[in-house]
Amino acid sequence: MNFSFDTKLNFIAAKVEAGERLTFDEGVALYKTDDLNALGKLADFVRRKKHGRTTYFNVNRHFNHTNICVADCKFCGFYRRARQEDAYTHSIAEGIEIARNAVNEGATELHIVGGLNTKLPFTYYTDLFSSLKREFPALHLKALTMVELDFFARFYKMSDEDVIGKLKAAGMDSCPGGGAEIFAEPTRSRICDHKCDGERWLELAGKVHKAGLKTNATMLYGHIESIEDRVDHFVKLREQQDKTGGFQCFIPLAFYPNGTALSSLPGPDAIDNLKTIAVSRLMIDNFDHIKAYWVMLGKQTAQTALHFGANDLDGTITDGGELTHSYSNDGEVKMSKAELITMIENAGFEAVERDTVYNRVDRQAA
Ligand code: V47
C-alpha cells in the first residue's frame, strides 16, 4: 500500500522521515491535500520523535487587566473604548485577589494581557508585576504580547530595551504569543491596521529572547487570510527561531467570529483546525511544542489534535479572563485538572503537568 493516495505526500513523507526542512510550496501542498489521515500520520511521526507519548498541560489563569484599547482589530470582540459603559481597568489590588484565587486553585502561571490603554502610566505595569511577585514569588508571570511592548515603546517614548528591561526587573518572566495574528500583508493591515506589523512583532520577539526570556507565538486563522498567508507565517516564525531561539510553543488560534466585525464569516471547521495543527508541526520544525487551545478549538477537536501533532493541551483554569469569554467556542472557559488528564489519557497519551517553561511539576514532591 502506498503511504498516500496523494502522490505529492509521498515525496514530502520521505523528507519528513529524513528530518529535512520543508519548503513553502510543500507547506501549501500539505494544506491542500485531501488525505487528512496521511497528513495526521506525518505530523504524529514528528511529534512522537520529539516527545513520545508525553502530552503537557499546565495549571494557569488568564488575567485581562483592561479591555480599553485604541486599536480597532476587526477580529476582536473584547475591546472597548474608554467611554463605553462596560469598559474596565482592574486595580492592582484586584489583580492580587485574582492571582490569590488562582494560586489557591493550584495555578503556577498567570497569563496577563490587555488592551492598548492610553489612560495608564507605564508604572501601572511595573507596580502590578512587582506587587504580584511580592505576594506570590513562585507564580510565573507570562505577561504582555509583542503588540503591547511595541505600544509601550511608542506611547511612553522608551527604547525597546528599556521597556523589556524594566518589565523584566519588575517581575515579567516570559511573554505569551498573542498579537501575531497573520504576518502577511495586505491581510494583516485589513484586519488590524492600528497595531505593529509582522516584521516589528518578530523583531520584538527577538529582543525579548536576547533579554533572556522565552516567548510563545500564535497565528489567528480562519478569517480572510489565504493558505499562502498561513504558510508564510510558519516560514517567518521558523526563520526568527533560527536567529534567536527563544520561542517555546506555537498556538494556532481558530477564529471565533461571534461578536466581532467579521461575524458574517463562518470561522474554520474541524478539518481546517486539524490540518492547521498538523501543518504547523511539520513546517515549524524548530519549535518544540505545538499547543491545542481547547477554548477556541472546542474540547473534542483539541483532544483529536493530539493525534495531529499537538503535544500540549491548554489549559485548566482559564476562568476570570474576560478576553477568553469573548471568544470561547461554546461558552466553556474552565476545565478541571482531572478532566484534562482524562482527555489526554483517553487519547492514548501520558499527561504531564508542566510549569510555563516546560519543567515537570511534581505535586507530591512539592
Ligand atoms: O492576540 C482575538 C486572538 C489572542 C479572537 O501564549 C481571537 O500560551 C479567535 O494569544 N477568535 C489572545 N482568536 C490569546 C493568545 C493566547 C491564548 C492561549 C495561550 C497563549 C500562550 C496565547 O487571541 C489575540 C488574538 O490573536 N483573538 N480575538 C477571536 N474572535
CSV table of C-alpha atoms and ligand atoms in Angstrom, one decimal:
chain,number,residue,atom,x,y,z
A,1,MET,CA,0.0,0.0,0.0
A,2,ASN,CA,1.4,3.4,-0.9
A,3,PHE,CA,1.7,5.9,2.0
A,4,SER,CA,-0.9,8.2,0.5
A,5,PHE,CA,-3.3,8.4,-2.4
A,6,ASP,CA,-2.0,12.0,-2.8
A,7,THR,CA,1.3,11.4,-4.7
A,8,LYS,CA,2.7,14.8,-3.5
A,9,LEU,CA,2.7,13.5,0.0
A,10,ASN,CA,4.9,10.5,-0.7
A,11,PHE,CA,7.8,12.9,-1.6
A,12,ILE,CA,7.1,15.1,1.4
A,13,ALA,CA,6.9,12.0,3.7
A,14,ALA,CA,10.4,10.9,2.6
A,15,LYS,CA,11.7,14.3,3.6
A,16,VAL,CA,10.0,14.3,6.9
A,17,GLU,CA,11.4,10.9,7.7
A,18,ALA,CA,14.9,12.1,6.8
A,19,GLY,CA,14.4,15.1,9.1
A,20,GLU,CA,14.7,17.6,6.2
A,21,ARG,CA,13.2,21.1,6.3
A,22,LEU,CA,10.1,21.5,4.1
A,23,THR,CA,9.7,24.3,1.6
A,24,PHE,CA,7.0,27.0,1.4
A,25,ASP,CA,5.4,25.1,-1.6
A,26,GLU,CA,5.4,21.8,0.3
A,27,GLY,CA,3.6,23.6,3.2
A,28,VAL,CA,1.0,24.7,0.7
A,29,ALA,CA,0.7,21.2,-0.7
A,30,LEU,CA,0.2,19.8,2.8
A,31,TYR,CA,-2.6,22.2,3.4
A,32,LYS,CA,-4.2,21.4,0.0
A,33,THR,CA,-4.2,17.6,0.4
A,34,ASP,CA,-7.5,15.8,0.9
A,35,ASP,CA,-5.6,12.9,2.7
A,36,LEU,CA,-6.2,14.0,6.2
A,37,ASN,CA,-5.1,10.7,7.6
A,38,ALA,CA,-1.7,10.8,5.9
A,39,LEU,CA,-1.2,14.4,7.0
A,40,GLY,CA,-2.0,13.4,10.6
A,41,LYS,CA,0.3,10.4,10.4
A,42,LEU,CA,3.2,12.6,9.3
A,43,ALA,CA,2.7,15.2,12.0
A,44,ASP,CA,2.2,12.4,14.6
A,45,PHE,CA,5.5,10.9,13.4
A,46,VAL,CA,7.4,14.1,14.2
A,47,ARG,CA,5.5,14.7,17.5
A,48,ARG,CA,6.4,11.2,18.7
A,49,LYS,CA,10.0,11.6,17.7
A,50,LYS,CA,10.2,14.7,19.8
A,51,HIS,CA,8.0,13.8,22.7
A,52,GLY,CA,7.0,10.2,22.6
A,53,ARG,CA,3.6,9.8,24.4
A,54,THR,CA,4.1,12.8,26.6
A,55,THR,CA,1.4,15.5,26.5
A,56,TYR,CA,1.9,18.5,28.6
A,57,PHE,CA,-0.6,20.7,30.4
A,58,ASN,CA,-0.3,23.5,32.9
A,59,VAL,CA,-2.5,24.9,35.6
A,60,ASN,CA,-2.9,28.6,34.8
A,61,ARG,CA,-5.2,31.5,34.9
A,62,HIS,CA,-5.8,34.4,32.5
A,63,PHE,CA,-5.9,37.9,33.8
A,64,ASN,CA,-7.0,40.7,31.4
A,65,HIS,CA,-6.2,43.8,33.3
A,66,THR,CA,-8.0,46.2,31.0
A,67,ASN,CA,-10.4,45.9,28.0
A,68,ILE,CA,-9.8,49.6,26.9
A,69,CYS,CA,-8.0,49.6,23.6
A,70,VAL,CA,-7.1,52.2,21.0
A,71,ALA,CA,-6.6,49.6,18.3
A,72,ASP,CA,-9.6,48.5,16.2
A,73,CYS,CA,-8.9,44.9,15.3
A,74,LYS,CA,-11.7,43.5,13.1
A,75,PHE,CA,-11.5,40.1,14.7
A,76,CYS,CA,-11.7,41.2,18.3
A,77,GLY,CA,-14.9,41.1,20.4
A,78,PHE,CA,-13.1,42.1,23.6
A,79,TYR,CA,-12.0,45.7,23.3
A,80,ARG,CA,-14.0,48.7,24.4
A,81,ARG,CA,-13.4,52.5,24.0
A,82,ALA,CA,-12.7,54.3,27.3
A,83,ARG,CA,-16.2,55.9,27.3
A,84,GLN,CA,-18.2,52.7,26.8
A,85,GLU,CA,-20.2,51.6,29.8
A,86,ASP,CA,-18.6,48.2,30.1
A,87,ALA,CA,-15.0,49.4,29.7
A,88,TYR,CA,-12.9,48.4,32.7
A,89,THR,CA,-9.4,48.5,34.2
A,90,HIS,CA,-8.5,46.4,37.2
A,91,SER,CA,-6.7,47.9,40.1
A,92,ILE,CA,-3.6,46.3,41.4
A,93,ALA,CA,-5.5,45.1,44.5
A,94,GLU,CA,-8.0,43.4,42.2
A,95,GLY,CA,-5.1,41.8,40.3
A,96,ILE,CA,-3.7,40.4,43.5
A,97,GLU,CA,-7.1,38.9,44.5
A,98,ILE,CA,-7.4,37.2,41.1
A,99,ALA,CA,-3.9,35.9,41.5
A,100,ARG,CA,-4.6,34.7,45.0
A,101,ASN,CA,-7.6,32.7,43.9
A,102,ALA,CA,-5.5,31.2,41.1
A,103,VAL,CA,-2.7,30.2,43.4
A,104,ASN,CA,-5.2,28.7,45.8
A,105,GLU,CA,-6.5,26.6,42.9
A,106,GLY,CA,-3.0,25.4,42.2
A,107,ALA,CA,-2.0,27.7,39.3
A,108,THR,CA,1.7,28.0,38.6
A,109,GLU,CA,1.2,30.7,35.9
A,110,LEU,CA,-0.7,34.0,35.5
A,111,HIS,CA,-1.3,34.9,31.8
A,112,ILE,CA,-1.6,38.7,31.7
A,113,VAL,CA,-2.7,40.6,28.6
A,114,GLY,CA,-4.9,43.5,27.9
A,115,GLY,CA,-5.9,46.3,25.6
A,116,LEU,CA,-3.7,49.2,24.4
A,117,ASN,CA,-4.9,51.7,27.1
A,118,THR,CA,-3.6,55.3,26.8
A,119,LYS,CA,-5.0,56.2,30.3
A,120,LEU,CA,-2.5,54.0,32.1
A,121,PRO,CA,1.1,55.1,33.1
A,122,PHE,CA,3.9,52.7,32.5
A,123,THR,CA,4.3,52.4,36.2
A,124,TYR,CA,0.9,50.6,36.3
A,125,TYR,CA,2.6,47.6,34.8
A,126,THR,CA,5.8,47.7,36.8
A,127,ASP,CA,3.8,48.2,40.0
A,128,LEU,CA,1.4,45.4,39.1
A,129,PHE,CA,4.2,42.9,38.4
A,130,SER,CA,6.3,43.8,41.4
A,131,SER,CA,3.2,43.6,43.7
A,132,LEU,CA,2.3,40.2,42.3
A,133,LYS,CA,5.8,39.0,42.8
A,134,ARG,CA,5.9,40.3,46.3
A,135,GLU,CA,2.7,38.4,47.2
A,136,PHE,CA,3.4,35.3,45.1
A,137,PRO,CA,7.1,34.9,44.4
A,138,ALA,CA,6.6,31.4,42.8
A,139,LEU,CA,3.8,32.4,40.4
A,140,HIS,CA,5.2,32.7,36.9
A,141,LEU,CA,4.1,35.9,35.2
A,142,LYS,CA,3.6,35.2,31.5
A,143,ALA,CA,2.7,38.7,30.5
A,144,LEU,CA,2.3,41.1,27.6
A,145,THR,CA,2.4,40.5,23.9
A,146,MET,CA,4.8,42.0,21.4
A,147,VAL,CA,2.0,44.3,20.4
A,148,GLU,CA,1.7,45.7,23.9
A,149,LEU,CA,5.5,46.1,24.2
A,150,ASP,CA,5.6,47.9,20.8
A,151,PHE,CA,2.8,50.2,22.0
A,152,PHE,CA,4.7,50.9,25.3
A,153,ALA,CA,7.9,51.9,23.4
A,154,ARG,CA,6.0,54.3,21.2
A,155,PHE,CA,3.5,55.7,23.7
A,156,TYR,CA,5.9,56.1,26.6
A,157,LYS,CA,8.7,57.1,24.3
A,158,MET,CA,11.1,54.5,25.6
A,159,SER,CA,13.6,52.2,23.8
A,160,ASP,CA,12.6,48.6,23.3
A,161,GLU,CA,15.4,47.5,25.6
A,162,ASP,CA,14.3,49.9,28.3
A,163,VAL,CA,10.7,48.6,28.1
A,164,ILE,CA,11.7,45.0,28.2
A,165,GLY,CA,14.4,45.6,30.9
A,166,LYS,CA,12.1,47.5,33.3
A,167,LEU,CA,9.3,45.0,32.9
A,168,LYS,CA,11.7,42.1,33.5
A,169,ALA,CA,13.1,43.7,36.5
A,170,ALA,CA,9.6,44.2,37.9
A,171,GLY,CA,8.7,40.5,37.5
A,172,MET,CA,7.8,39.7,33.9
A,173,ASP,CA,9.0,36.1,33.5
A,174,SER,CA,8.1,35.3,29.9
A,175,CYS,CA,5.7,36.6,27.2
A,176,PRO,CA,2.6,34.9,25.7
A,177,GLY,CA,2.2,34.5,21.9
A,178,GLY,CA,-0.7,36.8,21.2
A,179,GLY,CA,-0.8,39.7,18.6
A,180,ALA,CA,0.9,37.7,15.9
A,181,GLU,CA,-2.4,37.3,14.1
A,182,ILE,CA,-1.2,36.8,10.5
A,183,PHE,CA,2.1,38.4,9.4
A,184,ALA,CA,1.4,38.6,5.6
A,185,GLU,CA,0.4,41.9,4.0
A,186,PRO,CA,-2.1,43.2,2.9
A,187,THR,CA,-4.1,40.7,5.0
A,188,ARG,CA,-2.7,42.0,8.3
A,189,SER,CA,-3.5,45.6,7.5
A,190,ARG,CA,-7.0,44.7,6.6
A,191,ILE,CA,-7.7,43.1,9.9
A,192,CYS,CA,-5.6,45.1,12.3
A,193,ASP,CA,-4.0,48.2,10.8
A,194,HIS,CA,-3.6,50.0,14.1
A,195,LYS,CA,-1.1,47.7,15.5
A,196,CYS,CA,2.5,46.8,14.7
A,197,ASP,CA,3.3,44.9,11.6
A,198,GLY,CA,4.6,41.4,11.3
A,199,GLU,CA,8.2,42.4,11.0
A,200,ARG,CA,8.1,44.5,14.1
A,201,TRP,CA,6.3,41.7,16.0
A,202,LEU,CA,9.2,39.4,15.1
A,203,GLU,CA,11.8,42.0,15.8
A,204,LEU,CA,10.5,42.5,19.4
A,205,ALA,CA,10.3,38.7,20.0
A,206,GLY,CA,14.0,38.6,19.1
A,207,LYS,CA,14.7,41.4,21.5
A,208,VAL,CA,12.8,39.6,24.3
A,209,HIS,CA,14.8,36.4,23.6
A,210,LYS,CA,18.0,38.4,23.7
A,211,ALA,CA,17.0,39.7,27.1
A,212,GLY,CA,16.9,36.1,28.3
A,213,LEU,CA,13.1,35.5,28.3
A,214,LYS,CA,11.1,32.9,26.5
A,215,THR,CA,8.1,33.8,24.4
A,216,ASN,CA,5.3,31.9,22.6
A,217,ALA,CA,3.9,32.5,19.1
A,218,THR,CA,0.3,32.3,17.8
A,219,MET,CA,-1.5,32.6,14.4
A,220,LEU,CA,-5.1,33.7,14.1
A,221,TYR,CA,-6.6,31.7,11.2
A,222,GLY,CA,-9.9,31.0,9.6
A,223,HIS,CA,-10.9,34.6,8.7
A,224,ILE,CA,-9.9,36.4,5.5
A,225,GLU,CA,-6.4,35.0,5.1
A,226,SER,CA,-5.2,32.6,2.4
A,227,ILE,CA,-3.4,29.3,2.8
A,228,GLU,CA,-0.3,31.0,1.4
A,229,ASP,CA,-0.6,33.6,4.2
A,230,ARG,CA,-0.6,30.9,6.8
A,231,VAL,CA,2.4,29.1,5.3
A,232,ASP,CA,4.3,32.4,5.1
A,233,HIS,CA,3.5,32.9,8.8
A,234,PHE,CA,5.1,29.5,9.6
A,235,VAL,CA,8.2,30.2,7.5
A,236,LYS,CA,8.7,33.6,9.2
A,237,LEU,CA,8.4,32.1,12.6
A,238,ARG,CA,10.9,29.4,11.9
A,239,GLU,CA,13.4,32.0,10.4
A,240,GLN,CA,13.1,34.1,13.6
A,241,GLN,CA,13.6,31.0,15.7
A,242,ASP,CA,16.8,30.1,13.7
A,243,LYS,CA,18.1,33.6,14.7
A,244,THR,CA,17.1,34.0,18.4
A,245,GLY,CA,15.8,30.6,19.5
A,246,GLY,CA,13.6,31.8,22.3
A,247,PHE,CA,10.2,30.5,21.2
A,248,GLN,CA,8.8,27.7,23.2
A,249,CYS,CA,5.4,27.0,21.8
A,250,PHE,CA,3.2,27.7,18.8
A,251,ILE,CA,-0.5,28.1,19.3
A,252,PRO,CA,-2.8,28.2,16.3
A,253,LEU,CA,-5.9,30.3,17.3
A,254,ALA,CA,-9.1,29.3,15.5
A,255,PHE,CA,-11.0,32.4,14.6
A,256,TYR,CA,-14.3,32.7,16.5
A,257,PRO,CA,-16.5,35.3,14.6
A,258,ASN,CA,-19.3,36.0,17.1
A,259,GLY,CA,-19.4,39.5,18.4
A,260,THR,CA,-16.7,40.8,16.0
A,261,ALA,CA,-16.8,43.0,12.9
A,262,LEU,CA,-16.2,39.8,10.9
A,263,SER,CA,-19.2,38.0,12.3
A,264,SER,CA,-20.5,37.1,8.8
A,265,LEU,CA,-17.6,34.7,8.3
A,266,PRO,CA,-18.1,31.1,9.3
A,267,GLY,CA,-14.8,30.5,11.1
A,268,PRO,CA,-12.7,27.4,10.5
A,269,ASP,CA,-14.2,23.9,10.5
A,270,ALA,CA,-12.8,20.8,12.3
A,271,ILE,CA,-10.8,19.6,9.2
A,272,ASP,CA,-9.2,23.0,8.9
A,273,ASN,CA,-8.4,23.0,12.6
A,274,LEU,CA,-6.7,19.6,12.4
A,275,LYS,CA,-4.8,20.5,9.2
A,276,THR,CA,-3.5,23.7,10.8
A,277,ILE,CA,-2.2,21.8,13.8
A,278,ALA,CA,-0.5,19.2,11.6
A,279,VAL,CA,1.0,21.6,9.0
A,280,SER,CA,2.3,23.8,11.7
A,281,ARG,CA,4.0,20.8,13.4
A,282,LEU,CA,5.6,19.9,10.1
A,283,MET,CA,6.6,23.4,8.9
A,284,ILE,CA,7.8,24.9,12.2
A,285,ASP,CA,10.4,22.3,12.7
A,286,ASN,CA,12.4,24.2,15.2
A,287,PHE,CA,9.7,24.8,17.8
A,288,ASP,CA,9.5,22.1,20.4
A,289,HIS,CA,5.8,22.5,21.4
A,290,ILE,CA,2.5,22.8,19.5
A,291,LYS,CA,-0.4,23.7,21.7
A,292,ALA,CA,-4.0,22.7,21.2
A,293,TYR,CA,-6.0,25.5,22.8
A,294,TRP,CA,-9.3,23.9,23.6
A,295,VAL,CA,-11.1,27.2,24.4
A,296,MET,CA,-11.1,28.0,20.7
A,297,LEU,CA,-11.0,24.5,19.2
A,298,GLY,CA,-13.6,23.0,21.4
A,299,LYS,CA,-12.7,20.1,23.7
A,300,GLN,CA,-13.3,17.3,21.2
A,301,THR,CA,-11.2,18.8,18.4
A,302,ALA,CA,-8.5,19.7,20.8
A,303,GLN,CA,-8.3,16.1,22.1
A,304,THR,CA,-8.2,14.8,18.5
A,305,ALA,CA,-5.4,17.4,17.7
A,306,LEU,CA,-3.1,15.3,20.0
A,307,HIS,CA,-3.0,12.8,17.1
A,308,PHE,CA,-2.2,15.5,14.6
A,309,GLY,CA,1.0,16.9,16.0
A,310,ALA,CA,-0.1,18.8,19.2
A,311,ASN,CA,1.8,17.8,22.4
A,312,ASP,CA,0.3,20.4,24.8
A,313,LEU,CA,-3.3,20.9,25.9
A,314,ASP,CA,-4.1,24.3,27.3
A,315,GLY,CA,-5.4,24.8,29.9
A,316,THR,CA,-7.1,24.2,33.2
A,317,ILE,CA,-8.1,27.4,34.9
A,318,THR,CA,-9.0,30.0,32.2
A,319,ASP,CA,-12.0,31.4,34.0
A,320,GLY,CA,-11.6,35.0,35.1
A,321,GLY,CA,-10.3,36.0,31.6
A,322,GLU,CA,-12.9,38.3,30.1
A,323,LEU,CA,-11.0,38.2,26.8
A,324,THR,CA,-11.3,34.4,26.9
A,325,HIS,CA,-15.1,34.7,27.5
A,326,SER,CA,-15.4,36.9,24.4
A,327,TYR,CA,-14.2,34.2,22.1
A,328,SER,CA,-14.8,31.0,23.9
A,329,ASN,CA,-16.2,28.4,21.5
A,330,ASP,CA,-19.1,27.2,23.4
A,331,GLY,CA,-19.1,29.4,26.4
A,332,GLU,CA,-16.9,27.0,28.4
A,333,VAL,CA,-13.9,28.7,29.9
A,334,LYS,CA,-12.9,26.3,32.7
A,335,MET,CA,-11.7,22.8,32.8
A,336,SER,CA,-10.6,20.8,35.9
A,337,LYS,CA,-7.2,19.2,36.1
A,338,ALA,CA,-8.9,15.8,36.4
A,339,GLU,CA,-10.9,16.3,33.2
A,340,LEU,CA,-7.9,17.5,31.3
A,341,ILE,CA,-5.8,14.5,32.4
A,342,THR,CA,-8.7,12.1,31.4
A,343,MET,CA,-8.9,13.8,28.0
A,344,ILE,CA,-5.2,13.3,27.4
A,345,GLU,CA,-5.2,9.7,28.7
A,346,ASN,CA,-8.3,8.7,26.7
A,347,ALA,CA,-6.5,9.9,23.6
A,348,GLY,CA,-3.7,7.4,24.4
A,349,PHE,CA,-1.1,9.8,25.8
A,350,GLU,CA,0.7,10.3,29.1
A,351,ALA,CA,-0.4,13.5,30.8
A,352,VAL,CA,2.5,15.5,32.4
A,353,GLU,CA,1.9,18.7,34.3
A,354,ARG,CA,4.5,21.4,33.4
A,355,ASP,CA,5.4,24.9,34.5
A,356,THR,CA,5.5,27.7,31.9
A,357,VAL,CA,9.0,26.8,30.8
A,358,TYR,CA,8.2,23.1,30.4
A,359,ASN,CA,9.8,21.8,33.6
A,360,ARG,CA,7.8,18.9,35.0
A,361,VAL,CA,5.7,19.8,38.1
A,362,ASP,CA,5.8,17.1,40.7
A,363,ARG,CA,3.0,18.0,43.1
A,364,GLN,CA,3.8,15.1,45.5
A,365,ALA,CA,7.4,16.4,46.0
A,366,ALA,CA,6.2,20.0,46.4
B,1,V47,O1,-3.8,38.1,20.2
B,1,V47,C1,-8.7,37.7,19.4
B,1,V47,C2,-6.7,36.1,19.5
B,1,V47,C3,-5.2,36.3,21.1
B,1,V47,C4,-10.2,36.4,18.6
B,1,V47,O2,0.9,32.2,24.6
B,1,V47,C5,-9.1,35.7,18.8
B,1,V47,O3,0.3,30.4,25.7
B,1,V47,C6,-10.1,33.8,18.0
B,1,V47,O4,-2.6,34.9,22.4
B,1,V47,N1,-11.2,34.5,17.8
B,1,V47,C7,-5.0,36.2,22.6
B,1,V47,N2,-9.0,34.4,18.5
B,1,V47,C8,-4.9,34.8,23.1
B,1,V47,C9,-3.5,34.3,23.0
B,1,V47,C10,-3.1,33.0,23.7
B,1,V47,C11,-4.1,32.1,24.1
B,1,V47,C12,-3.7,31.0,24.8
B,1,V47,C13,-2.4,30.7,25.1
B,1,V47,C14,-1.4,31.6,24.7
B,1,V47,C15,0.0,31.4,25.0
B,1,V47,C16,-1.8,32.8,24.0
B,1,V47,O5,-6.5,35.8,20.8
B,1,V47,C17,-5.1,37.6,20.4
B,1,V47,C18,-5.8,37.2,19.1
B,1,V47,O6,-4.9,36.6,18.2
B,1,V47,N3,-8.1,36.5,19.3
B,1,V47,N4,-10.0,37.7,19.1
B,1,V47,C19,-11.4,35.8,18.1
B,1,V47,N5,-12.5,36.4,17.9
